[in-house]
Tab-separated table of C-alpha atoms in Angstrom:
chain	number	residue	atom	x	y	z
N	594	MET	CA	-8.741	15.327	-26.324
N	595	ASN	CA	-9.436	16.534	-22.771
N	596	THR	CA	-11.996	19.295	-22.317
N	597	PRO	CA	-10.432	22.660	-21.446
N	598	SER	CA	-12.308	23.165	-18.152
N	599	ILE	CA	-9.271	21.971	-16.162
N	600	THR	CA	-6.082	23.909	-16.858
N	601	THR	CA	-2.602	22.394	-16.810
N	602	ALA	CA	-1.811	24.265	-13.584
N	603	GLN	CA	-4.954	22.916	-11.922
N	604	ARG	CA	-4.133	19.416	-13.123
N	605	ILE	CA	-0.608	19.552	-11.695
N	606	LYS	CA	-1.912	21.017	-8.426
N	607	ALA	CA	-4.454	18.194	-8.206
N	608	ILE	CA	-1.860	15.489	-8.891
N	609	VAL	CA	0.542	16.952	-6.316
N	610	GLY	CA	-2.191	17.572	-3.738
N	611	GLY	CA	-3.713	14.135	-4.149
N	612	SER	CA	-0.310	12.472	-4.016
N	613	ILE	CA	0.848	14.285	-0.875
N	614	GLY	CA	-2.366	13.392	0.888
N	615	ASN	CA	-1.775	9.795	-0.146
N	616	LEU	CA	1.786	10.000	1.198
N	617	VAL	CA	0.605	11.106	4.655
N	618	GLU	CA	-2.009	8.347	4.768
N	619	TRP	CA	0.533	5.679	3.939
N	620	TYR	CA	3.132	7.123	6.309
N	621	ASP	CA	0.660	6.630	9.155
N	622	TRP	CA	-0.051	3.088	7.975
N	623	TYR	CA	3.604	2.059	7.646
N	624	ALA	CA	4.817	3.690	10.844
N	625	TYR	CA	3.179	0.752	12.586
N	626	ALA	CA	5.185	-1.786	10.564
N	627	ALA	CA	8.457	0.149	10.793
N	628	PHE	CA	8.350	0.571	14.576
N	629	ALA	CA	6.809	-2.806	15.456
N	630	ILE	CA	10.258	-4.144	16.375
N	631	TYR	CA	10.364	-1.518	19.153
N	632	PHE	CA	6.823	-1.377	20.509
N	633	SER	CA	5.667	-5.025	20.257
N	634	HIS	CA	6.713	-5.694	23.876
N	635	SER	CA	4.735	-2.673	25.102
N	636	PHE	CA	1.362	-4.145	24.119
N	637	PHE	CA	1.825	-7.842	24.886
N	638	PRO	CA	3.036	-9.907	27.876
N	639	ASP	CA	6.750	-10.683	28.070
N	640	SER	CA	7.637	-13.494	25.692
N	641	ASP	CA	10.201	-14.304	23.020
N	642	LEU	CA	10.732	-11.795	20.207
N	643	ASN	CA	9.177	-13.951	17.487
N	644	ALA	CA	5.967	-14.447	19.514
N	645	GLN	CA	5.647	-10.706	20.186
N	646	LEU	CA	6.230	-9.934	16.501
N	647	MET	CA	3.619	-12.529	15.553
N	648	ASN	CA	1.068	-10.892	17.878
N	649	THR	CA	1.885	-7.467	16.432
N	650	ALA	CA	1.753	-8.823	12.872
N	651	GLY	CA	-1.579	-10.444	13.725
N	652	ILE	CA	-3.071	-7.051	14.603
N	653	PHE	CA	-1.476	-5.641	11.420
N	654	ALA	CA	-3.308	-8.377	9.483
N	655	VAL	CA	-6.604	-7.737	11.300
N	656	GLY	CA	-6.331	-4.082	10.244
N	657	PHE	CA	-6.404	-5.336	6.666
N	658	LEU	CA	-9.758	-7.023	7.282
N	659	MET	CA	-11.306	-3.558	7.562
N	660	ARG	CA	-9.995	-2.595	4.159
N	661	PRO	CA	-12.837	-4.178	2.161
N	662	ILE	CA	-15.312	-2.232	4.310
N	663	GLY	CA	-13.291	0.926	3.691
N	664	GLY	CA	-13.086	0.150	-0.027
N	665	TRP	CA	-16.865	-0.229	-0.164
N	666	MET	CA	-17.681	2.753	2.066
N	667	PHE	CA	-15.289	5.333	0.605
N	668	GLY	CA	-15.677	3.983	-2.948
N	669	SER	CA	-19.428	4.550	-2.700
N	670	ILE	CA	-18.912	8.034	-1.255
N	671	ALA	CA	-16.476	8.909	-4.068
N	672	ASP	CA	-18.842	7.699	-6.787
N	673	LYS	CA	-21.902	9.337	-5.244
N	674	ILE	CA	-20.680	12.712	-3.927
N	675	GLY	CA	-17.150	13.132	-5.285
N	676	ARG	CA	-13.557	11.904	-5.198
N	677	LYS	CA	-12.338	14.969	-3.278
N	678	LYS	CA	-14.751	14.594	-0.357
N	679	ALA	CA	-13.998	10.889	0.030
N	680	MET	CA	-10.235	11.517	0.159
N	681	THR	CA	-10.687	14.257	2.767
N	682	LEU	CA	-12.728	11.989	5.029
N	683	SER	CA	-10.249	9.118	4.756
N	684	VAL	CA	-7.286	11.193	5.912
N	685	LEU	CA	-9.256	12.412	8.951
N	686	LEU	CA	-9.899	8.842	10.039
N	687	MET	CA	-6.256	7.869	9.609
N	688	SER	CA	-5.025	10.737	11.808
N	689	PHE	CA	-7.334	9.673	14.644
N	690	GLY	CA	-5.974	6.112	14.489
N	691	SER	CA	-2.379	7.347	14.699
N	692	LEU	CA	-3.127	9.589	17.663
N	693	LEU	CA	-4.765	6.688	19.486
N	694	ILE	CA	-1.652	4.515	19.064
N	695	ALA	CA	0.569	7.363	20.273
N	696	LEU	CA	-1.451	7.845	23.458
N	697	THR	CA	-2.269	4.235	24.424
N	698	PRO	CA	-0.577	3.116	27.696
N	699	THR	CA	1.458	-0.109	27.832
N	700	TYR	CA	0.308	-3.607	28.783
N	701	LYS	CA	2.033	-3.253	32.158
N	702	SER	CA	-0.055	-0.147	32.897
N	703	ILE	CA	-3.552	-1.155	31.759
N	704	GLY	CA	-3.310	-4.865	30.960
N	705	ILE	CA	-5.530	-6.323	28.237
N	706	LEU	CA	-6.865	-2.855	27.346
N	707	ALA	CA	-3.520	-2.025	25.708
N	708	PRO	CA	-3.711	-4.569	22.852
N	709	LEU	CA	-7.460	-3.893	22.527
N	710	LEU	CA	-6.867	-0.166	21.983
N	711	LEU	CA	-4.064	-0.992	19.560
N	712	LEU	CA	-6.500	-3.230	17.698
N	713	LEU	CA	-9.138	-0.459	17.597
N	714	ALA	CA	-6.599	2.008	16.177
N	715	ARG	CA	-5.562	-0.435	13.466
N	716	LEU	CA	-9.177	-1.138	12.575
N	717	LEU	CA	-9.757	2.587	12.053
N	718	GLN	CA	-6.581	2.890	9.992
N	719	GLY	CA	-7.557	-0.183	7.964
N	720	LEU	CA	-10.915	1.420	7.206
N	721	SER	CA	-9.155	4.578	6.056
N	722	VAL	CA	-6.497	2.921	3.895
N	723	GLY	CA	-9.091	0.566	2.424
N	724	GLY	CA	-10.884	3.600	1.058
N	725	GLU	CA	-7.737	5.519	0.176
N	726	TYR	CA	-6.435	3.208	-2.528
N	727	GLY	CA	-9.504	3.038	-4.737
N	728	VAL	CA	-10.358	6.723	-4.449
N	729	SER	CA	-6.830	8.065	-5.008
N	730	ALA	CA	-6.186	5.605	-7.867
N	731	THR	CA	-9.395	6.806	-9.504
N	732	TYR	CA	-8.607	10.462	-8.850
N	733	LEU	CA	-5.055	10.358	-10.242
N	734	SER	CA	-6.117	8.344	-13.307
N	735	GLU	CA	-9.000	10.701	-14.074
N	736	MET	CA	-6.927	13.858	-13.594
N	737	ALA	CA	-4.143	12.660	-15.919
N	738	THR	CA	-4.065	13.517	-19.611
N	739	GLN	CA	-4.940	10.684	-21.977
N	740	ASP	CA	-1.378	10.061	-23.170
N	741	ARG	CA	0.259	10.169	-19.704
N	742	ARG	CA	-2.051	8.164	-17.479
N	743	GLY	CA	0.564	5.531	-16.692
N	744	PHE	CA	3.078	8.185	-15.675
N	745	TYR	CA	0.714	10.262	-13.526
N	746	SER	CA	-1.007	7.346	-11.816
N	747	SER	CA	2.381	5.816	-10.928
N	748	PHE	CA	2.754	8.591	-8.360
N	749	GLN	CA	0.278	6.727	-6.188
N	750	TYR	CA	2.977	4.156	-5.476
N	751	VAL	CA	5.687	6.839	-5.358
N	752	THR	CA	3.821	8.409	-2.450
N	753	LEU	CA	2.814	5.039	-1.013
N	754	ILE	CA	6.488	4.047	-0.893
N	755	GLY	CA	7.335	7.620	0.140
N	756	GLY	CA	5.173	7.194	3.221
N	757	GLN	CA	7.210	4.171	4.186
N	758	LEU	CA	10.451	6.056	3.443
N	759	ILE	CA	9.472	8.879	5.778
N	760	ALA	CA	8.644	6.348	8.490
N	761	LEU	CA	12.014	4.649	7.994
N	762	GLY	CA	13.810	8.027	7.751
N	763	ILE	CA	12.373	9.113	11.090
N	764	GLN	CA	13.392	5.742	12.489
N	765	LEU	CA	16.990	6.220	11.257
N	766	ILE	CA	17.160	9.715	12.781
N	767	LEU	CA	15.839	8.462	16.105
N	768	GLN	CA	18.170	5.430	16.044
N	769	LYS	CA	21.390	7.152	15.056
N	770	LEU	CA	21.079	10.741	16.263
N	771	LEU	CA	18.514	11.291	18.973
N	772	LEU	CA	17.677	8.252	21.096
N	773	THR	CA	19.243	5.123	22.536
N	774	GLU	CA	17.695	1.722	21.854
N	775	ASN	CA	16.280	1.629	25.393
N	776	GLN	CA	14.652	5.036	24.908
N	777	LEU	CA	13.146	3.902	21.611
N	778	GLU	CA	11.700	0.787	23.223
N	779	ASN	CA	10.393	2.618	26.290
N	780	TRP	CA	8.772	5.721	24.774
N	781	GLY	CA	10.524	6.860	21.582
N	782	TRP	CA	8.369	4.643	19.344
N	783	ARG	CA	5.415	6.966	20.100
N	784	ILE	CA	7.056	9.919	18.309
N	785	PRO	CA	6.291	8.823	14.702
N	786	PHE	CA	2.608	8.383	15.520
N	787	VAL	CA	2.402	11.919	16.919
N	788	ILE	CA	4.137	13.187	13.765
N	789	GLY	CA	1.638	11.252	11.641
N	790	ALA	CA	-1.332	12.875	13.348
N	791	MET	CA	0.212	16.326	12.787
N	792	LEU	CA	1.013	15.651	9.107
N	793	SER	CA	-2.609	14.690	8.567
N	794	ILE	CA	-3.599	18.307	9.213
N	795	ILE	CA	-1.461	19.347	6.220
N	796	ALA	CA	-3.004	16.631	4.061
N	797	LEU	CA	-6.475	17.676	5.161
N	798	TYR	CA	-5.820	21.252	4.029
N	799	LEU	CA	-4.455	20.129	0.650
N	800	ARG	CA	-7.348	17.795	-0.038
N	801	ALA	CA	-9.978	20.315	0.980
N	802	ASN	CA	-8.677	22.582	-1.814
N	803	LEU	CA	-8.458	20.014	-4.609
N	804	HIS	CA	-10.256	20.327	-7.944
N	805	GLU	CA	-12.879	17.655	-8.643
N	806	THR	CA	-12.333	15.456	-11.718
N	807	GLU	CA	-14.088	16.034	-15.043
N	808	ALA	CA	-15.056	12.352	-15.176
N	809	PHE	CA	-17.132	12.744	-12.007
N	810	GLU	CA	-18.563	16.137	-12.968
N	811	ASN	CA	-19.597	14.867	-16.401
N	812	LYS	CA	-21.589	11.995	-14.860
N	813	LYS	CA	-23.550	14.073	-12.336
N	814	GLU	CA	-26.721	13.499	-14.355
N	815	VAL	CA	-26.396	9.718	-14.197
N	816	ASN	CA	-29.177	8.008	-12.222
N	817	GLU	CA	-28.181	8.158	-8.535
N	818	LYS	CA	-29.269	4.545	-8.082
N	819	LYS	CA	-26.461	3.474	-10.413
N	820	LYS	CA	-23.701	5.427	-8.690
N	821	GLY	CA	-21.383	3.590	-6.333
N	822	THR	CA	-23.633	0.600	-5.665
N	823	VAL	CA	-22.567	-3.029	-5.337
N	824	LYS	CA	-25.587	-4.031	-7.433
N	825	GLU	CA	-24.296	-1.948	-10.344
N	826	LEU	CA	-20.745	-3.178	-9.760
N	827	LEU	CA	-21.812	-6.820	-10.058
N	828	LYS	CA	-22.868	-6.107	-13.648
N	829	HIS	CA	-19.123	-6.100	-14.451
N	830	PRO	CA	-18.016	-9.576	-13.278
N	831	GLN	CA	-15.094	-9.894	-15.690
N	832	ALA	CA	-13.582	-6.583	-14.566
N	833	LEU	CA	-14.074	-7.567	-10.905
N	834	LEU	CA	-12.340	-10.921	-11.331
N	835	THR	CA	-9.555	-9.268	-13.324
N	836	VAL	CA	-8.831	-6.879	-10.436
N	837	VAL	CA	-8.638	-9.793	-7.996
N	838	GLY	CA	-6.423	-11.858	-10.283
N	839	LEU	CA	-3.963	-9.158	-11.264
N	840	THR	CA	-3.675	-7.967	-7.633
N	841	LEU	CA	-3.144	-11.311	-5.902
N	842	GLY	CA	0.484	-12.017	-6.755
N	843	GLY	CA	1.529	-8.375	-6.937
N	844	THR	CA	0.290	-7.373	-3.503
N	845	LEU	CA	1.876	-10.410	-1.825
N	846	ALA	CA	5.229	-9.709	-3.485
N	847	PHE	CA	5.001	-6.000	-2.638
N	848	TYR	CA	4.307	-6.536	1.057
N	849	THR	CA	6.976	-9.220	1.294
N	850	TYR	CA	9.761	-7.047	-0.115
N	851	THR	CA	8.705	-3.844	1.649
N	852	THR	CA	6.745	-4.207	4.885
N	853	TYR	CA	7.983	-7.655	5.949
N	854	MET	CA	11.541	-7.351	4.657
N	855	GLN	CA	12.798	-5.299	7.617
N	856	LYS	CA	11.814	-8.077	10.024
N	857	PHE	CA	13.160	-10.759	7.656
N	858	LEU	CA	16.566	-9.075	7.672
N	859	VAL	CA	16.632	-9.026	11.492
N	860	ASN	CA	15.019	-12.410	12.160
N	861	THR	CA	16.451	-14.559	9.350
N	862	VAL	CA	19.498	-12.787	7.872
N	863	GLN	CA	20.593	-11.790	11.405
N	864	LEU	CA	21.394	-8.169	10.566
N	865	THR	CA	21.046	-5.511	13.263
N	866	LYS	CA	17.911	-3.389	13.470
N	867	GLU	CA	19.922	-0.370	12.294
N	868	GLU	CA	21.376	-2.249	9.286
N	869	SER	CA	17.976	-3.574	8.241
N	870	THR	CA	16.444	-0.092	8.494
N	871	LEU	CA	19.224	1.425	6.366
N	872	ILE	CA	18.899	-1.266	3.671
N	873	SER	CA	15.131	-0.847	3.620
N	874	PHE	CA	15.423	2.934	3.315
N	875	ILE	CA	17.897	2.937	0.404
N	876	SER	CA	16.157	0.164	-1.552
N	877	LEU	CA	12.730	1.753	-1.118
N	878	PHE	CA	14.035	5.154	-2.241
N	879	ILE	CA	15.323	3.655	-5.503
N	880	PHE	CA	12.083	1.655	-5.825
N	881	ALA	CA	10.044	4.871	-5.549
N	882	CYS	CA	12.155	6.548	-8.246
N	883	LEU	CA	11.521	3.618	-10.605
N	884	GLN	CA	7.730	3.951	-10.526
N	885	PRO	CA	7.365	6.964	-12.908
N	886	VAL	CA	9.917	5.382	-15.258
N	887	PHE	CA	7.875	2.192	-15.548
N	888	GLY	CA	4.633	4.198	-15.663
N	889	ALA	CA	5.918	6.309	-18.566
N	890	LEU	CA	7.089	3.143	-20.318
N	891	SER	CA	3.545	1.752	-20.109
N	892	ASP	CA	2.279	4.880	-21.890
N	893	ARG	CA	4.533	3.986	-24.805
N	894	ILE	CA	4.322	0.193	-25.037
N	895	GLY	CA	1.123	-0.609	-23.110
N	896	ARG	CA	0.283	-1.962	-19.647
N	897	ARG	CA	0.218	-5.680	-20.480
N	898	PRO	CA	3.952	-6.117	-21.332
N	899	LEU	CA	4.932	-4.775	-17.891
N	900	LEU	CA	2.492	-7.062	-16.100
N	901	LEU	CA	3.742	-10.042	-18.107
N	902	GLY	CA	7.330	-9.125	-17.222
N	903	PHE	CA	6.501	-9.083	-13.514
N	904	GLY	CA	4.569	-12.358	-13.752
N	905	ILE	CA	7.253	-14.276	-15.636
N	906	LEU	CA	10.265	-12.978	-13.694
N	907	GLY	CA	8.450	-13.209	-10.354
N	908	THR	CA	7.517	-16.840	-10.994
N	909	LEU	CA	11.057	-17.794	-12.033
N	910	PHE	CA	13.150	-15.865	-9.524
N	911	THR	CA	11.226	-15.496	-6.230
N	912	VAL	CA	12.539	-18.733	-4.689
N	913	PRO	CA	16.171	-18.223	-5.845
N	914	LEU	CA	16.212	-14.591	-4.651
N	915	LEU	CA	14.736	-15.266	-1.197
N	916	THR	CA	16.863	-18.392	-0.719
N	917	ALA	CA	20.023	-16.448	-1.546
N	918	LEU	CA	18.901	-13.584	0.695
N	919	SER	CA	18.279	-15.900	3.661
N	920	THR	CA	21.848	-17.230	3.489
N	921	THR	CA	23.758	-14.046	2.667
N	922	THR	CA	26.279	-12.728	5.181
N	923	SER	CA	26.836	-9.378	3.496
N	924	MET	CA	24.740	-6.296	4.218
N	925	TRP	CA	25.233	-4.959	0.691
N	926	GLY	CA	24.714	-8.395	-0.828
N	927	ALA	CA	21.308	-8.371	0.862
N	928	PHE	CA	20.659	-4.907	-0.560
N	929	LEU	CA	21.393	-6.021	-4.145
N	930	LEU	CA	19.116	-9.048	-3.848
N	931	ILE	CA	16.239	-6.948	-2.481
N	932	MET	CA	16.797	-4.374	-5.222
N	933	ALA	CA	16.587	-7.058	-7.910
N	934	ALA	CA	13.278	-8.214	-6.443
N	935	LEU	CA	11.889	-4.670	-6.292
N	936	ILE	CA	12.784	-4.007	-9.938
N	937	ILE	CA	10.737	-7.082	-10.870
N	938	VAL	CA	7.816	-5.970	-8.661
N	939	SER	CA	7.835	-2.519	-10.328
N	940	GLY	CA	6.196	-4.096	-13.370
N	941	TYR	CA	3.096	-4.455	-11.197
N	942	THR	CA	3.247	-1.563	-8.708
N	943	SER	CA	3.853	1.223	-11.236
N	944	ILE	CA	0.702	0.614	-13.277
N	945	ASN	CA	-1.754	-1.451	-11.253
N	946	ALA	CA	-3.754	1.647	-10.237
N	947	VAL	CA	-4.355	2.865	-13.791
N	948	VAL	CA	-5.053	-0.641	-15.099
N	949	LYS	CA	-7.874	-1.059	-12.580
N	950	ALA	CA	-9.252	2.424	-13.209
N	951	GLU	CA	-9.339	1.678	-16.956
N	952	LEU	CA	-11.632	-1.307	-16.366
N	953	PHE	CA	-14.700	0.455	-14.909
N	954	PRO	CA	-17.122	3.229	-15.981
N	955	SER	CA	-17.039	6.507	-14.053
N	956	GLU	CA	-20.197	5.941	-11.970
N	957	ILE	CA	-18.723	2.866	-10.207
N	958	ARG	CA	-14.998	3.370	-10.850
N	959	ALA	CA	-13.836	4.180	-7.305
N	960	LEU	CA	-15.881	1.307	-5.881
N	961	GLY	CA	-14.772	-1.057	-8.655
N	962	VAL	CA	-11.104	-0.244	-8.123
N	963	GLY	CA	-11.232	-0.180	-4.329
N	964	LEU	CA	-13.490	-3.023	-3.170
N	965	PRO	CA	-12.104	-6.103	-5.010
N	966	TYR	CA	-8.571	-4.773	-4.510
N	967	ALA	CA	-9.145	-4.340	-0.762
N	968	ILE	CA	-10.571	-7.851	-0.415
N	969	THR	CA	-7.573	-9.341	-2.222
N	970	VAL	CA	-5.044	-7.306	-0.232
N	971	ALA	CA	-6.769	-8.226	3.040
N	972	ILE	CA	-6.439	-11.925	2.260
N	973	PHE	CA	-2.975	-12.012	0.676
N	974	GLY	CA	-1.113	-8.760	1.460
N	975	GLY	CA	-2.278	-8.318	5.039
N	976	THR	CA	-1.441	-11.874	6.040
N	977	ALA	CA	1.998	-11.967	4.364
N	978	GLU	CA	3.955	-11.172	7.536
N	979	TYR	CA	1.966	-13.530	9.729
N	980	ILE	CA	2.255	-16.459	7.299
N	981	ALA	CA	5.991	-15.823	6.847
N	982	LEU	CA	6.573	-15.752	10.620
N	983	TRP	CA	4.436	-18.860	11.090
N	984	PHE	CA	6.456	-20.824	8.524
N	985	LYS	CA	9.608	-19.669	10.277
N	986	LYS	CA	8.246	-20.760	13.655
N	987	ILE	CA	7.601	-24.316	12.429
N	988	GLY	CA	11.035	-24.463	10.795
N	989	SER	CA	9.876	-24.399	7.156
N	990	GLU	CA	10.508	-20.820	6.080
N	991	GLU	CA	11.214	-21.864	2.500
N	992	TYR	CA	7.548	-22.844	2.075
N	993	PHE	CA	6.726	-19.147	2.200
N	994	TYR	CA	8.915	-18.552	-0.851
N	995	TRP	CA	6.924	-21.156	-2.814
N	996	TYR	CA	3.665	-19.682	-1.576
N	997	ILE	CA	4.624	-16.301	-3.114
N	998	THR	CA	5.676	-18.015	-6.342
N	999	GLY	CA	2.343	-19.816	-6.641
N	1000	CYS	CA	0.392	-16.582	-6.172
N	1001	ILE	CA	2.463	-14.743	-8.792
N	1002	LEU	CA	1.956	-17.641	-11.214
N	1003	PHE	CA	-1.806	-17.343	-10.725
N	1004	SER	CA	-1.639	-13.629	-11.555
N	1005	LEU	CA	0.520	-14.374	-14.596
N	1006	MET	CA	-2.277	-16.537	-16.008
N	1007	VAL	CA	-4.597	-13.525	-15.647
N	1008	TYR	CA	-2.087	-11.236	-17.402
N	1009	VAL	CA	-1.814	-13.687	-20.304
N	1010	ARG	CA	-5.589	-13.736	-20.830
N	1011	MET	CA	-6.439	-10.050	-20.282
N	1012	LYS	CA	-6.514	-7.342	-22.934
N	1013	ASP	CA	-4.227	-4.324	-22.733
N	1014	THR	CA	-6.312	-1.732	-20.873
N	1015	LYS	CA	-4.406	1.119	-22.514
N	1016	GLU	CA	-6.182	0.196	-25.742
N	1017	THR	CA	-9.614	-0.510	-24.204
N	1018	SER	CA	-9.673	2.125	-21.444
N	1019	THR	CA	-13.096	3.200	-20.116
N	1020	LEU	CA	-11.435	6.507	-19.153
N	1021	ASP	CA	-11.548	7.463	-22.844
N	1022	LYS	CA	-15.352	7.507	-22.654
N	1023	ASP	CA	-15.333	10.168	-19.927
N	1024	ILE	CA	-13.818	12.941	-22.027
């Protein structure tokens, strides 16, 4: 049973507050991906569309390289001085990165400084998001009641996807109601980054008023030298390797069907920018709604069956789904194929946060969740777009489909060997 020091109202406020802050962080992060098709020419010399998108995707990938540093830095802060303070700091850093993108002049105005400033902004945002995942996953898992951890922690991906939905929603409004395509390409793409910086103020207020978790408060007497240190983390090699293995295939599939898919629909399927944005918006909205359903299911049947479902179906159907998608001529046919893929991926996204949190003790939980995850995402999630575009450039796009399949198969082998963390959860020792 949970101790009575945190009331139900406080718990709900914490879950909502933590989730909304997470939403704003991920909105800022995804605004870059959503509007890259409009601003890529502003930061790089005139060239063909694929080359400009590759340059922009390259900076997107470089931003991911900062995520391990963010996972280490903010994970340590969360384990040493509190989850709440770490989340507040991360959202401040993200807002500064968004404002920098919004205000940076074009390549024609300041030359090489333009892509360099864009790179700096993405490095700052990568640092922030690298810390955000581990800390918010830990916070939501620790604030949830014992019998509803899967359900509550699934809201991390609801808000993560929600951030992308808001970015796409703003894009649809600008595309269809407010601006012409020329206006979007000339200056309109800056609007979402200004909005992101403003939303961060709301998130900052919410996070500053959050309740700290019992798991952290109960371990305040633990030796400070053990809290949030890599040395202490390395005493849990099996948990570390499990995080890497279970993340590898899931993160690659997630970024393929969400972040990269908009460009895939334009570049490969030959849909218009407006059609690809609409498909992405509708499919992601349904995807977000599925997360609590799958999370609640894991509370009833365990985490491992969902991970096995993702691993098996992802290994069998990734190549057929992407091959069919690349040759479809129907906008709604493309939607159904993407939706089928996202249902499969939900077996991973809905519960991966709680599974990782259940592997580590409280004094290194945020670091343990965040650092190995960030390293894996930097290598496989952050490079997904660039690798996909590179395979397309050399005329072998189908190799990318097999690359995803191989990574999911690797994760499946981890799922087969791991125990169900619902039954062995370290979170049970905190209460």
